[in-house]
mmCIF file of C-alpha atoms and ligand atoms in Angstrom:
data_model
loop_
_atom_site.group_PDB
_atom_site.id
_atom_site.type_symbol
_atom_site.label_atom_id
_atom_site.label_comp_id
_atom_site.label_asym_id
_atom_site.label_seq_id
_atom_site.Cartn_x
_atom_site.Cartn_y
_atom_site.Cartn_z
ATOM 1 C CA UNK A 1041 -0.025 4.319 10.881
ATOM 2 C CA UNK A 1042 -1.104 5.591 14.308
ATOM 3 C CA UNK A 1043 1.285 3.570 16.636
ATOM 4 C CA UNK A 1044 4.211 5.366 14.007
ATOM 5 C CA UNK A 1045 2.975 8.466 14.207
ATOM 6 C CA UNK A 1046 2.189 9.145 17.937
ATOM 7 C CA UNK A 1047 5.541 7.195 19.364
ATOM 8 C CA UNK A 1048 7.621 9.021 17.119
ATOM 9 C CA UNK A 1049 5.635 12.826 17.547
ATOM 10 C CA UNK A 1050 5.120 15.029 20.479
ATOM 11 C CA UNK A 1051 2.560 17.533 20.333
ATOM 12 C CA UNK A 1052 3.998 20.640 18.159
ATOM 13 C CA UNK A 1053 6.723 18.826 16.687
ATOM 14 C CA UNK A 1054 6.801 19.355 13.040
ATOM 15 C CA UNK A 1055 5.983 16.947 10.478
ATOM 16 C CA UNK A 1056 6.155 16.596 6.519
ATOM 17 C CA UNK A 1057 3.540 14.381 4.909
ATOM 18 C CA UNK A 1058 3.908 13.991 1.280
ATOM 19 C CA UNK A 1059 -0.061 13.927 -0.353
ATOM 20 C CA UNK A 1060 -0.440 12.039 -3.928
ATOM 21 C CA UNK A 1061 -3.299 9.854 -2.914
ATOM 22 C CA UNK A 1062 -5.767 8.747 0.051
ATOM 23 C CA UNK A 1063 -3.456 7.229 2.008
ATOM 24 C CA UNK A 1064 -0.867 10.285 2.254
ATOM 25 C CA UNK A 1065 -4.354 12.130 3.436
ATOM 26 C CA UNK A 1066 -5.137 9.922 5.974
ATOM 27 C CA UNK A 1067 -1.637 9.935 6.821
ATOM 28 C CA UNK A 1068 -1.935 13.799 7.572
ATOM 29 C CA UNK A 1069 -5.019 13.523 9.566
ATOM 30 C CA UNK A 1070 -3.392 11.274 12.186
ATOM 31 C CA UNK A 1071 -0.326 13.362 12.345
ATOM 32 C CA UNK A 1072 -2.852 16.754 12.720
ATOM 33 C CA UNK A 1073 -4.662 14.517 15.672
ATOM 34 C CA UNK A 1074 -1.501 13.660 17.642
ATOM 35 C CA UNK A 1075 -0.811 17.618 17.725
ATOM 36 C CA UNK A 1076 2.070 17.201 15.196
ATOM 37 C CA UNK A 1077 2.202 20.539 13.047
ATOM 38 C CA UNK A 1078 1.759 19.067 9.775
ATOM 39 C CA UNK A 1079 2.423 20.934 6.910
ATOM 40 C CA UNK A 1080 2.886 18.824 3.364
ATOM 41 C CA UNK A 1081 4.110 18.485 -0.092
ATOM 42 C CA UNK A 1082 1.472 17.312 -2.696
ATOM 43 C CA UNK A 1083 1.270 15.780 -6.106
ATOM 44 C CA UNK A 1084 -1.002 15.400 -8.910
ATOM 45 C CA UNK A 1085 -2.962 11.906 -7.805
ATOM 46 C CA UNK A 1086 -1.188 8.953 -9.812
ATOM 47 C CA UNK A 1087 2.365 11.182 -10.060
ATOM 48 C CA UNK A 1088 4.913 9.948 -7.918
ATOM 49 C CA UNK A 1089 7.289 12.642 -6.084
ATOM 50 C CA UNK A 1090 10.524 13.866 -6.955
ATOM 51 C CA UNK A 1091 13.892 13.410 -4.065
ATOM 52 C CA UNK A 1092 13.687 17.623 -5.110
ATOM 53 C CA UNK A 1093 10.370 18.037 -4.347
ATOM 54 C CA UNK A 1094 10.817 17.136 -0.796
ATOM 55 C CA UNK A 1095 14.239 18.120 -0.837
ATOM 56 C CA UNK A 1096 12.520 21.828 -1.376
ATOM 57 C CA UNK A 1097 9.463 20.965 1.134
ATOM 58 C CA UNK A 1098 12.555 20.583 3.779
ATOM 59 C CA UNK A 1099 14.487 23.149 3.420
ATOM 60 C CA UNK A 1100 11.497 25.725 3.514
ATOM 61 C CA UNK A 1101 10.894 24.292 7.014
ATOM 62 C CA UNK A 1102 12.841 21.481 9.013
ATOM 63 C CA UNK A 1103 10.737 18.136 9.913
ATOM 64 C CA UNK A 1104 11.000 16.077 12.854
ATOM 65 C CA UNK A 1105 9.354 13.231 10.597
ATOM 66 C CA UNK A 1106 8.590 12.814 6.595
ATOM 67 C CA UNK A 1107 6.124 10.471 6.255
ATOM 68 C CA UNK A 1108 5.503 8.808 2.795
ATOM 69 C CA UNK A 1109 3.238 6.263 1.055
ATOM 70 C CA UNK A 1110 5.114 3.555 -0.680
ATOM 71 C CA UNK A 1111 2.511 2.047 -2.130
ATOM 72 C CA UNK A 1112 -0.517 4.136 -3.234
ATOM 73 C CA UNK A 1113 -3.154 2.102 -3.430
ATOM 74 C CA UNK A 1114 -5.905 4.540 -4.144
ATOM 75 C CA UNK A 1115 -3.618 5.384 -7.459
ATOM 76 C CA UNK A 1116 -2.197 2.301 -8.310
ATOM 77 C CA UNK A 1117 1.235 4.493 -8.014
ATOM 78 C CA UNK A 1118 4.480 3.032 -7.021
ATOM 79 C CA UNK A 1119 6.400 5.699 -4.962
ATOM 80 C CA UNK A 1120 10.705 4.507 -4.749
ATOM 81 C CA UNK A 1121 11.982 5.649 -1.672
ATOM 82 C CA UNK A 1122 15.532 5.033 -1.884
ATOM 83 C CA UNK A 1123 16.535 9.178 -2.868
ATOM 84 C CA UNK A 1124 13.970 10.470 -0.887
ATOM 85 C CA UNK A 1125 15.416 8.388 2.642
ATOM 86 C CA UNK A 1126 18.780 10.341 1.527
ATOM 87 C CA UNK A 1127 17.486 13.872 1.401
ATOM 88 C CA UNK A 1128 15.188 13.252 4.508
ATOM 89 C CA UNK A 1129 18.076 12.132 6.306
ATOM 90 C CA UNK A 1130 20.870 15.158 5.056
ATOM 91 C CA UNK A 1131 17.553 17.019 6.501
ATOM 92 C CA UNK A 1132 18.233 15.439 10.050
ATOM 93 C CA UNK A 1133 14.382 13.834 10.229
ATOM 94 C CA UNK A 1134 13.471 10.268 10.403
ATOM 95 C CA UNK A 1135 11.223 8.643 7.490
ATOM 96 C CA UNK A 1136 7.835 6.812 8.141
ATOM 97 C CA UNK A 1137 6.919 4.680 5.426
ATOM 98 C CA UNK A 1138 3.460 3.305 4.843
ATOM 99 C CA UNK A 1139 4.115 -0.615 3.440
ATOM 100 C CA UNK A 1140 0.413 -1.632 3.739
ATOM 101 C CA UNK A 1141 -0.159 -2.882 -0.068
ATOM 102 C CA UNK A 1142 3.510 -3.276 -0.631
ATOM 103 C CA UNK A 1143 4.643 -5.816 1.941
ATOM 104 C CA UNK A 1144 4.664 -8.914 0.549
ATOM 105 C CA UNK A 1145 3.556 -8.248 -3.377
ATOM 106 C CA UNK A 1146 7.435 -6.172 -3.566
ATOM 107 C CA UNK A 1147 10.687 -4.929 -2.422
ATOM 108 C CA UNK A 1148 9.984 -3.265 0.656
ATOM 109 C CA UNK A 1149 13.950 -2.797 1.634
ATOM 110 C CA UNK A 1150 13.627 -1.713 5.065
ATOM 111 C CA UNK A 1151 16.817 -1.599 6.272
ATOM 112 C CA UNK A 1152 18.429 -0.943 2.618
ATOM 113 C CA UNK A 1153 16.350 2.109 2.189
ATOM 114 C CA UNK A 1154 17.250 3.530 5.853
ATOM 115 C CA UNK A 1155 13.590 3.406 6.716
ATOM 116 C CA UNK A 1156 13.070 4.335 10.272
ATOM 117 C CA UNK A 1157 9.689 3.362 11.002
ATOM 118 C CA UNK A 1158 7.533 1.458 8.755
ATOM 119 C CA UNK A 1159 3.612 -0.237 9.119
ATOM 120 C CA UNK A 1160 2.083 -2.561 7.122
ATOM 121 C CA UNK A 1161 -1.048 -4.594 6.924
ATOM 122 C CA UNK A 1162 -1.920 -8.404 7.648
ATOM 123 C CA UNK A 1163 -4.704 -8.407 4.870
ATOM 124 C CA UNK A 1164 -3.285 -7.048 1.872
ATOM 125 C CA UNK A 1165 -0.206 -9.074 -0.026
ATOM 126 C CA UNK A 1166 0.088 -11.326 2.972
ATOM 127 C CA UNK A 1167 -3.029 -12.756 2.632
ATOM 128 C CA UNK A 1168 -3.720 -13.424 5.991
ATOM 129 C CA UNK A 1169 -7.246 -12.170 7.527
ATOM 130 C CA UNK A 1170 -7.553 -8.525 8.890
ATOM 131 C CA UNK A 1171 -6.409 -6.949 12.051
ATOM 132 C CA UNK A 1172 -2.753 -6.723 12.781
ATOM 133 C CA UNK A 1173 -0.473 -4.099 11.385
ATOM 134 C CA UNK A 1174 3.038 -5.288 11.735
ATOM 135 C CA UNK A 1175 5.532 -2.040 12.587
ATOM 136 C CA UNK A 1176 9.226 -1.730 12.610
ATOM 137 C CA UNK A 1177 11.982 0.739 14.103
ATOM 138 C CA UNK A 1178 15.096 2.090 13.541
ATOM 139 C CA UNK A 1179 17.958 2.639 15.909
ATOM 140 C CA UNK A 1180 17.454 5.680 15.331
ATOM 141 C CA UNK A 1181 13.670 5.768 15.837
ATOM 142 C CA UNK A 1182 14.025 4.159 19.156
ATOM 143 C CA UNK A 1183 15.984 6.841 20.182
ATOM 144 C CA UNK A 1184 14.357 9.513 19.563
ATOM 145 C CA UNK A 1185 11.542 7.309 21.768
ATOM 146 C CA UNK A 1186 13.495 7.290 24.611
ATOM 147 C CA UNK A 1187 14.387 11.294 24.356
ATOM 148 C CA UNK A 1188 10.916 11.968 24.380
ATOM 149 C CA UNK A 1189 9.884 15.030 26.962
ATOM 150 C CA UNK A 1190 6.013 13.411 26.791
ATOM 151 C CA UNK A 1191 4.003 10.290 27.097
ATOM 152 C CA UNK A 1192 2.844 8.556 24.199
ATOM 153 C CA UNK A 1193 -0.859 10.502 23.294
ATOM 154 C CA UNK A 1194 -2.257 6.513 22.888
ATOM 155 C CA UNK A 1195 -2.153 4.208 25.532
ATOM 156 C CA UNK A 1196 -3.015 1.136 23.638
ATOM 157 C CA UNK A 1197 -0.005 2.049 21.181
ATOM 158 C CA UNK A 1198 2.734 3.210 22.976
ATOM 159 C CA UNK A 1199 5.377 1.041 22.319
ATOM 160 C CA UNK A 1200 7.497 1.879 25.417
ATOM 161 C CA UNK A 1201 5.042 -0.502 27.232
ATOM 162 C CA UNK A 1202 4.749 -2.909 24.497
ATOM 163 C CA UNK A 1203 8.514 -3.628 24.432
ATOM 164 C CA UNK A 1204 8.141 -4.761 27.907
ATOM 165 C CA UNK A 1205 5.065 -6.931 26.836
ATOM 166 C CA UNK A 1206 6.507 -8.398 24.093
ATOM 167 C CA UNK A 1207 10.033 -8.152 25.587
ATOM 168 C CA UNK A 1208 11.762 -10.947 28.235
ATOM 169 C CA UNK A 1209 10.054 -9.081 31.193
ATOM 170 C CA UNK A 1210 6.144 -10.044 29.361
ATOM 171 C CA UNK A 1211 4.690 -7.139 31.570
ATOM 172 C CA UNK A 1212 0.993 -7.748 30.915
ATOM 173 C CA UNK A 1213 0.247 -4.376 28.880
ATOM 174 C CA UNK A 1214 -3.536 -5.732 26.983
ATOM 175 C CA UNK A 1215 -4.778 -8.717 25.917
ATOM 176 C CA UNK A 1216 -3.205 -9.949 22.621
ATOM 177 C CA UNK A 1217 -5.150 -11.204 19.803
ATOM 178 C CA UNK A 1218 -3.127 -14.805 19.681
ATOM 179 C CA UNK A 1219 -5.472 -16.093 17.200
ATOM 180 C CA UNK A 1220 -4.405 -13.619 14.243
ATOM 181 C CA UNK A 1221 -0.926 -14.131 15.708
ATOM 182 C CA UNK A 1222 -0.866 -17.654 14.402
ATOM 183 C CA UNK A 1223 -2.550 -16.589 11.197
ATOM 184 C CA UNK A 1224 0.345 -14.038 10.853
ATOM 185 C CA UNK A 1225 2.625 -17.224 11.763
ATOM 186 C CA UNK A 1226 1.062 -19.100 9.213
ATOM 187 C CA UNK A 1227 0.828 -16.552 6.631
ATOM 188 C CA UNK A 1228 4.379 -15.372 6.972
ATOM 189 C CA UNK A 1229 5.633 -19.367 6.682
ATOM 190 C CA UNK A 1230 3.436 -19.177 3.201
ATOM 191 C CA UNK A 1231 5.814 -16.567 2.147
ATOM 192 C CA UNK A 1232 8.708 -18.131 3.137
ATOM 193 C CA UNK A 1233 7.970 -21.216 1.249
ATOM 194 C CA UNK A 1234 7.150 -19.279 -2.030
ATOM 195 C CA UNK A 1235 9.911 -17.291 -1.467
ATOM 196 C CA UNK A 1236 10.620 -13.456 -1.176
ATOM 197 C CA UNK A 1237 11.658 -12.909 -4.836
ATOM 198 C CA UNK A 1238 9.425 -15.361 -6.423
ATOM 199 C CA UNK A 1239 6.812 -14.147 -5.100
ATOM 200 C CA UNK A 1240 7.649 -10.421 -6.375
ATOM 201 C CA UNK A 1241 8.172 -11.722 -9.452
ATOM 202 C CA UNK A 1242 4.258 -13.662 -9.643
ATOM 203 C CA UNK A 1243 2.925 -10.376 -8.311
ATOM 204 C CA UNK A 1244 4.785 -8.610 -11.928
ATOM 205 C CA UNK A 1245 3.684 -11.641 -14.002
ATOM 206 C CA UNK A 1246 -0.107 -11.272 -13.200
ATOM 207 C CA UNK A 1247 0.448 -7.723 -13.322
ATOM 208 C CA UNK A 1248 2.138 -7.888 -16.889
ATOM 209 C CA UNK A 1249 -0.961 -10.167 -18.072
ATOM 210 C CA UNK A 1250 -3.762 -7.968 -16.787
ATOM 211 C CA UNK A 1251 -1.914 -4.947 -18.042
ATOM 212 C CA UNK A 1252 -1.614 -6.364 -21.830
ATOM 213 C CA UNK A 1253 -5.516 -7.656 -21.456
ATOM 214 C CA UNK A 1254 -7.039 -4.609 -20.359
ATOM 215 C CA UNK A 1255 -4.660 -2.534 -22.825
ATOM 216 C CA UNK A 1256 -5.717 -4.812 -25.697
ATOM 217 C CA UNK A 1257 -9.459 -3.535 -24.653
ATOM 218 C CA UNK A 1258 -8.084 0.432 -24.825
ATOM 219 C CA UNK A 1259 -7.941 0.601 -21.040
ATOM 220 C CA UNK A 1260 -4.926 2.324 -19.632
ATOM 221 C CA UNK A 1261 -3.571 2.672 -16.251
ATOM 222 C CA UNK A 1262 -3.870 6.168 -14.573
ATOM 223 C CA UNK A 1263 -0.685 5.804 -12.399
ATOM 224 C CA UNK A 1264 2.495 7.843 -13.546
ATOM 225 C CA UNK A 1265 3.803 5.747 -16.428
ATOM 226 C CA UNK A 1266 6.941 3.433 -15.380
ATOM 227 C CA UNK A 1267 5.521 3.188 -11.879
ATOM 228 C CA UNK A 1268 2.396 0.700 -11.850
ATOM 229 C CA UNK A 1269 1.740 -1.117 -9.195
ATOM 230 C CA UNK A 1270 1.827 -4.767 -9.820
ATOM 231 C CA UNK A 1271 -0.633 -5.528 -6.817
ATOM 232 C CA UNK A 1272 -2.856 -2.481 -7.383
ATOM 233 C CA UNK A 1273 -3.878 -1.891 -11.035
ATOM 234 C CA UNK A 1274 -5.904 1.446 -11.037
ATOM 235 C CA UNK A 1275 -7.370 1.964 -14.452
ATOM 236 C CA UNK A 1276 -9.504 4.714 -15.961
ATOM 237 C CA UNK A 1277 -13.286 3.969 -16.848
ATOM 238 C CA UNK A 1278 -13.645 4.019 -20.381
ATOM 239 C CA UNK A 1279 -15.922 6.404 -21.860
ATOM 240 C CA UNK A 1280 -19.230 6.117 -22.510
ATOM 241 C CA UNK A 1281 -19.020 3.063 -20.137
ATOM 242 C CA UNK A 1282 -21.310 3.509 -16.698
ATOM 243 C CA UNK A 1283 -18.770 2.476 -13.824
ATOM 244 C CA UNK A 1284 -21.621 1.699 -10.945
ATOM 245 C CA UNK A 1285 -23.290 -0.845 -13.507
ATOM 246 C CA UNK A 1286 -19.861 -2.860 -14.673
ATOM 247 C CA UNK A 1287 -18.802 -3.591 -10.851
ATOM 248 C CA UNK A 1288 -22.279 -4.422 -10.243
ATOM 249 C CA UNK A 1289 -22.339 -6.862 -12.813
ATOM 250 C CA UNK A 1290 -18.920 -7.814 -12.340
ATOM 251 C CA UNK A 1291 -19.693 -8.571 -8.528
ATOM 252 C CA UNK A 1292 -23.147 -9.859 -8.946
ATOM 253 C CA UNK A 1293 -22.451 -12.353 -12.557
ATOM 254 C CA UNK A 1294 -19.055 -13.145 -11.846
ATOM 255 C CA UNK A 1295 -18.662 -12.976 -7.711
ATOM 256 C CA UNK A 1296 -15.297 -10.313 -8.790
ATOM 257 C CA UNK A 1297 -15.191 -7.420 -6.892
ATOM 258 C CA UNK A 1298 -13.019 -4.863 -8.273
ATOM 259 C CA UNK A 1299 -12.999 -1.285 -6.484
ATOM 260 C CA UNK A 1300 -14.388 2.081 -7.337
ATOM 261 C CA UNK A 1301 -12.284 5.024 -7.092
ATOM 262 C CA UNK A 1302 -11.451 6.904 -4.243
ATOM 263 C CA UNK A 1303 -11.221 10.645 -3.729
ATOM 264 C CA UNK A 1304 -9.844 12.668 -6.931
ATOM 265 C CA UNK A 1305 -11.055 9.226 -8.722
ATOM 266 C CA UNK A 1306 -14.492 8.816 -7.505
ATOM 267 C CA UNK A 1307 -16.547 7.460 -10.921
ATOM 268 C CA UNK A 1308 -13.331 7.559 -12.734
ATOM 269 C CA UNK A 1309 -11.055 4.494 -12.070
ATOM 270 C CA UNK A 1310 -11.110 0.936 -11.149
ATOM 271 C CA UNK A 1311 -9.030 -0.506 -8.855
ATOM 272 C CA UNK A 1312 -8.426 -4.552 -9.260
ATOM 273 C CA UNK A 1313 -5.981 -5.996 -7.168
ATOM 274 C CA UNK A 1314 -4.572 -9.047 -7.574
ATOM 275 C CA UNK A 1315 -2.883 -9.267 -4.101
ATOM 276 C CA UNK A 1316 -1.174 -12.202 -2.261
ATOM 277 C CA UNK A 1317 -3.028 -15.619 -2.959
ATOM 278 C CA UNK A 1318 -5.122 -13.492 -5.574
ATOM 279 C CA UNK A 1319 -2.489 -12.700 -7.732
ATOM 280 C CA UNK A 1320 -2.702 -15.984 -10.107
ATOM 281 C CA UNK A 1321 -3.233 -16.335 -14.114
ATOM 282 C CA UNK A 1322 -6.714 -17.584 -13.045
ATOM 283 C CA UNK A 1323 -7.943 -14.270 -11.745
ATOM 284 C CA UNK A 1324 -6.592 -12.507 -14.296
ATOM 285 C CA UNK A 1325 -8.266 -14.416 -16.927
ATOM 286 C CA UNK A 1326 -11.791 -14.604 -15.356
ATOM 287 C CA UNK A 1327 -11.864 -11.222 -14.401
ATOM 288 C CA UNK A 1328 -10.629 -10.030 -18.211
ATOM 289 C CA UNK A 1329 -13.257 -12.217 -19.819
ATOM 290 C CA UNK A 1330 -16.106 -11.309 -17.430
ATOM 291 C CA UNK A 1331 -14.934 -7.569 -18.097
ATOM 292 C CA UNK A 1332 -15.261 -8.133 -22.171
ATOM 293 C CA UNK A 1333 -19.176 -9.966 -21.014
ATOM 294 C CA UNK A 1334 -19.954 -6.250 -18.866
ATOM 295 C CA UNK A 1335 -18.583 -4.179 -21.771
ATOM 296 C CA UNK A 1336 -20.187 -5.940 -24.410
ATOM 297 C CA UNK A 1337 -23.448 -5.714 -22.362
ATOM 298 C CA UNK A 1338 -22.625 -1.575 -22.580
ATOM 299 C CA UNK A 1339 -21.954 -2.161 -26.403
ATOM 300 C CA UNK A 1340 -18.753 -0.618 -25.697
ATOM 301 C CA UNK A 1341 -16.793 -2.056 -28.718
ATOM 302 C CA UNK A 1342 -14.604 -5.075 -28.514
ATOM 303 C CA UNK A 1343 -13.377 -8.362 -30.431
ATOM 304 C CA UNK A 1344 -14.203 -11.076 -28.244
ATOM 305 C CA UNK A 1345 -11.355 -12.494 -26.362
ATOM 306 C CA UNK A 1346 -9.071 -10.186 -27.780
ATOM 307 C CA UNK A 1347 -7.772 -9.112 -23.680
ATOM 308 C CA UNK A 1348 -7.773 -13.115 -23.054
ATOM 309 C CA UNK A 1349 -5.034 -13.649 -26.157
ATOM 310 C CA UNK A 1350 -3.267 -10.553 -25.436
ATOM 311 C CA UNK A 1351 -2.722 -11.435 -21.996
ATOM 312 C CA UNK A 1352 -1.474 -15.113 -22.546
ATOM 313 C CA UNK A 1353 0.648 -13.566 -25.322
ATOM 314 C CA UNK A 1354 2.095 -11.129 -22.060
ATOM 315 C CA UNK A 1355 2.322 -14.964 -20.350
ATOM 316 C CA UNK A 1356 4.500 -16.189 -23.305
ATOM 317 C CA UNK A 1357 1.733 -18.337 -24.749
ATOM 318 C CA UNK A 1358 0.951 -17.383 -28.299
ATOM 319 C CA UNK A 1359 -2.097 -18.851 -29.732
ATOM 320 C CA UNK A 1360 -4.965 -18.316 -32.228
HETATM 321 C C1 PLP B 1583 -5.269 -0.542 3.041
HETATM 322 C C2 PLP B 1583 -4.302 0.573 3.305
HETATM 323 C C3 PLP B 1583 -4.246 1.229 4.534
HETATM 324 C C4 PLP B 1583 -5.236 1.004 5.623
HETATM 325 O O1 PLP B 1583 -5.317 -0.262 6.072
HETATM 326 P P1 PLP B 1583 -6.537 -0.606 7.065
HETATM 327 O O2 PLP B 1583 -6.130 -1.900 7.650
HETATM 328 O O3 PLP B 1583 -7.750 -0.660 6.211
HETATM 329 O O4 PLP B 1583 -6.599 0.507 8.048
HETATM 330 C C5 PLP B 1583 -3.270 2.183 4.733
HETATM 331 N N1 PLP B 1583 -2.393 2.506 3.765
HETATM 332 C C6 PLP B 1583 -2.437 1.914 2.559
HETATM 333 C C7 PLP B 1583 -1.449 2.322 1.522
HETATM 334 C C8 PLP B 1583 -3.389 0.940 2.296
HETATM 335 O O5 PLP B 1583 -3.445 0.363 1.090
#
């Protein structure tokens, strides 16, 4: 997010963050600390923005860069990007997508969606451990890097130097981290074997079961309708049910740990991802039957194994 943000901004240069979650937030704070003058469009937590919406934010005052959130993982919310890289770019601004969660779990269309600078995460839907954050330019990105008037604000990330690093020249610029360089390696050949697509499609499957298990307990998601996250399922807390207690449980019974909610859904959502190498039937199963074992413990009302059939029923296994 940083190494976007500071090689593409120079210190007054405005920028458009669009706020429907954490992550947008955060997004704005960096911006705010590399002098950019931020100013942003924001949306009910969970709601995912309208091409108009920004379309408005833009004309009310040009952007230099509109950074977005593809994936919002402290909303579960699913944000398409293919409109919104339109009106950005009839705006004359570049876009900076955040792929963190997405990358790996679903379409992240780079060059399709006209993306000009996008980051992402080794430890979310790559599975592979923390600690790099993969980035990627435009033509048009790089450009505007080389028409900067300033320095990059970070040493460490400006990318000017890295080229040369990582370039034919290997200018020594720091010391790289070769060991999660190999696990990236490694992690990326994993994908490759699966398969791009068929790996989208297990992220939906797993998705599609949890969903029908947790609806078959009255749990519903609390991301806009029609844009779910299949790697991020972000659920309300059921009434009457004490949130702290059910993840302790959950974490201390079972060894699952699902996450609280963050921000505008502090005490009010759970988060369970089922990311990468996590997304498999087995997860979803354990974690829906332990759930029923912490609800039942609440005496929140439920027919035992009622989310298990429902979500081998979503698995096309009909039984019972
Ligand atoms: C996890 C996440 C981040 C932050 O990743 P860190 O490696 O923890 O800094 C940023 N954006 C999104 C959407 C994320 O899910």
């Amino acid at each position: 997010m940083e190494t976007c943000v500071v090689n593409l901004i120079e210190p007054g240069d405005p920028m458009l963050v669009c706020i429907n979650g954490v992550f947008g937030q955060r997004m704005a704070d960096v911006a705010q600390r590399a002098g950019a003058d931020v100013f942003t469009v924001d949306e009910k937590w969970g709601r995912v923005f309208a091409p108009e919406q920004i379309a408005a934010a833009l004309k009310s005052q040009p952007a230099q860069v509109v950074g977005i959130v593809h994936a919002e993982t402290s909303t579960g919310a699913g944000q398409p990007l293919e409109e919104i890289s339109n009106v950005v770019h009839d705006h004359g601004a570049l876009l900076l997508v955040d792929a963190v969660t997405s990358l790996g779990g679903m379409n992240v269309d780079v060059d399709g969606w006209h993306i000009d600078a996008c980051y992402s995460g080794t430890q979310k839907c790559l599975s592979c451990p923390p600690g790099l954050a993969p980035v990627t330019f435009s033509e048009a990105a790089l450009e505007a890097m080389d028409n900067r008037r300033s320095k990059v604000q970070s040493w460490y990330l400006d990318l000017s130097m890295i080229l040369q690093y990582w370039g034919t020249e290997r200018l020594y610029h720091h010391t790289a981290p070769i060991n999660m360089n190999y696990a990236l390696l490694e992690a990326l050949k994993m994908v490759q074997e699966e398969g791009l697509e068929n790996r989208w499609a297990r992220h939906q499957a797993h998705h599609r079961m949890l969903k029908a298990g947790l609806s078959a307990l009255g749990i519903e998601y609390v991301a806009q309708a029609g844009y779910e996250l299949p790697m991020l399922n972000a659920v309300g807390v059921p009434s009457g049910v004490d949130d702290a207690q059910v993840r302790k449980q959950l974490l201390e019974e079972f060894h699952i740990e699902i996450g609280g909610g963050l921000g505008a859904f502090k005490g009010k959502a759970w988060r369970v991802g089922l990311m990468g190498t996590s997304s498999n039937e087995s997860n979803v199963l354990l974690f829906l039957s332990a759930l029923e074992k912490c609800l039942a413990d609440q005496g929140y009302a439920l027919k035992k194994g009622e989310s298990i059939e429902a979500a081998n029923r979503a698995a096309g296994r009909g039984f019972g």
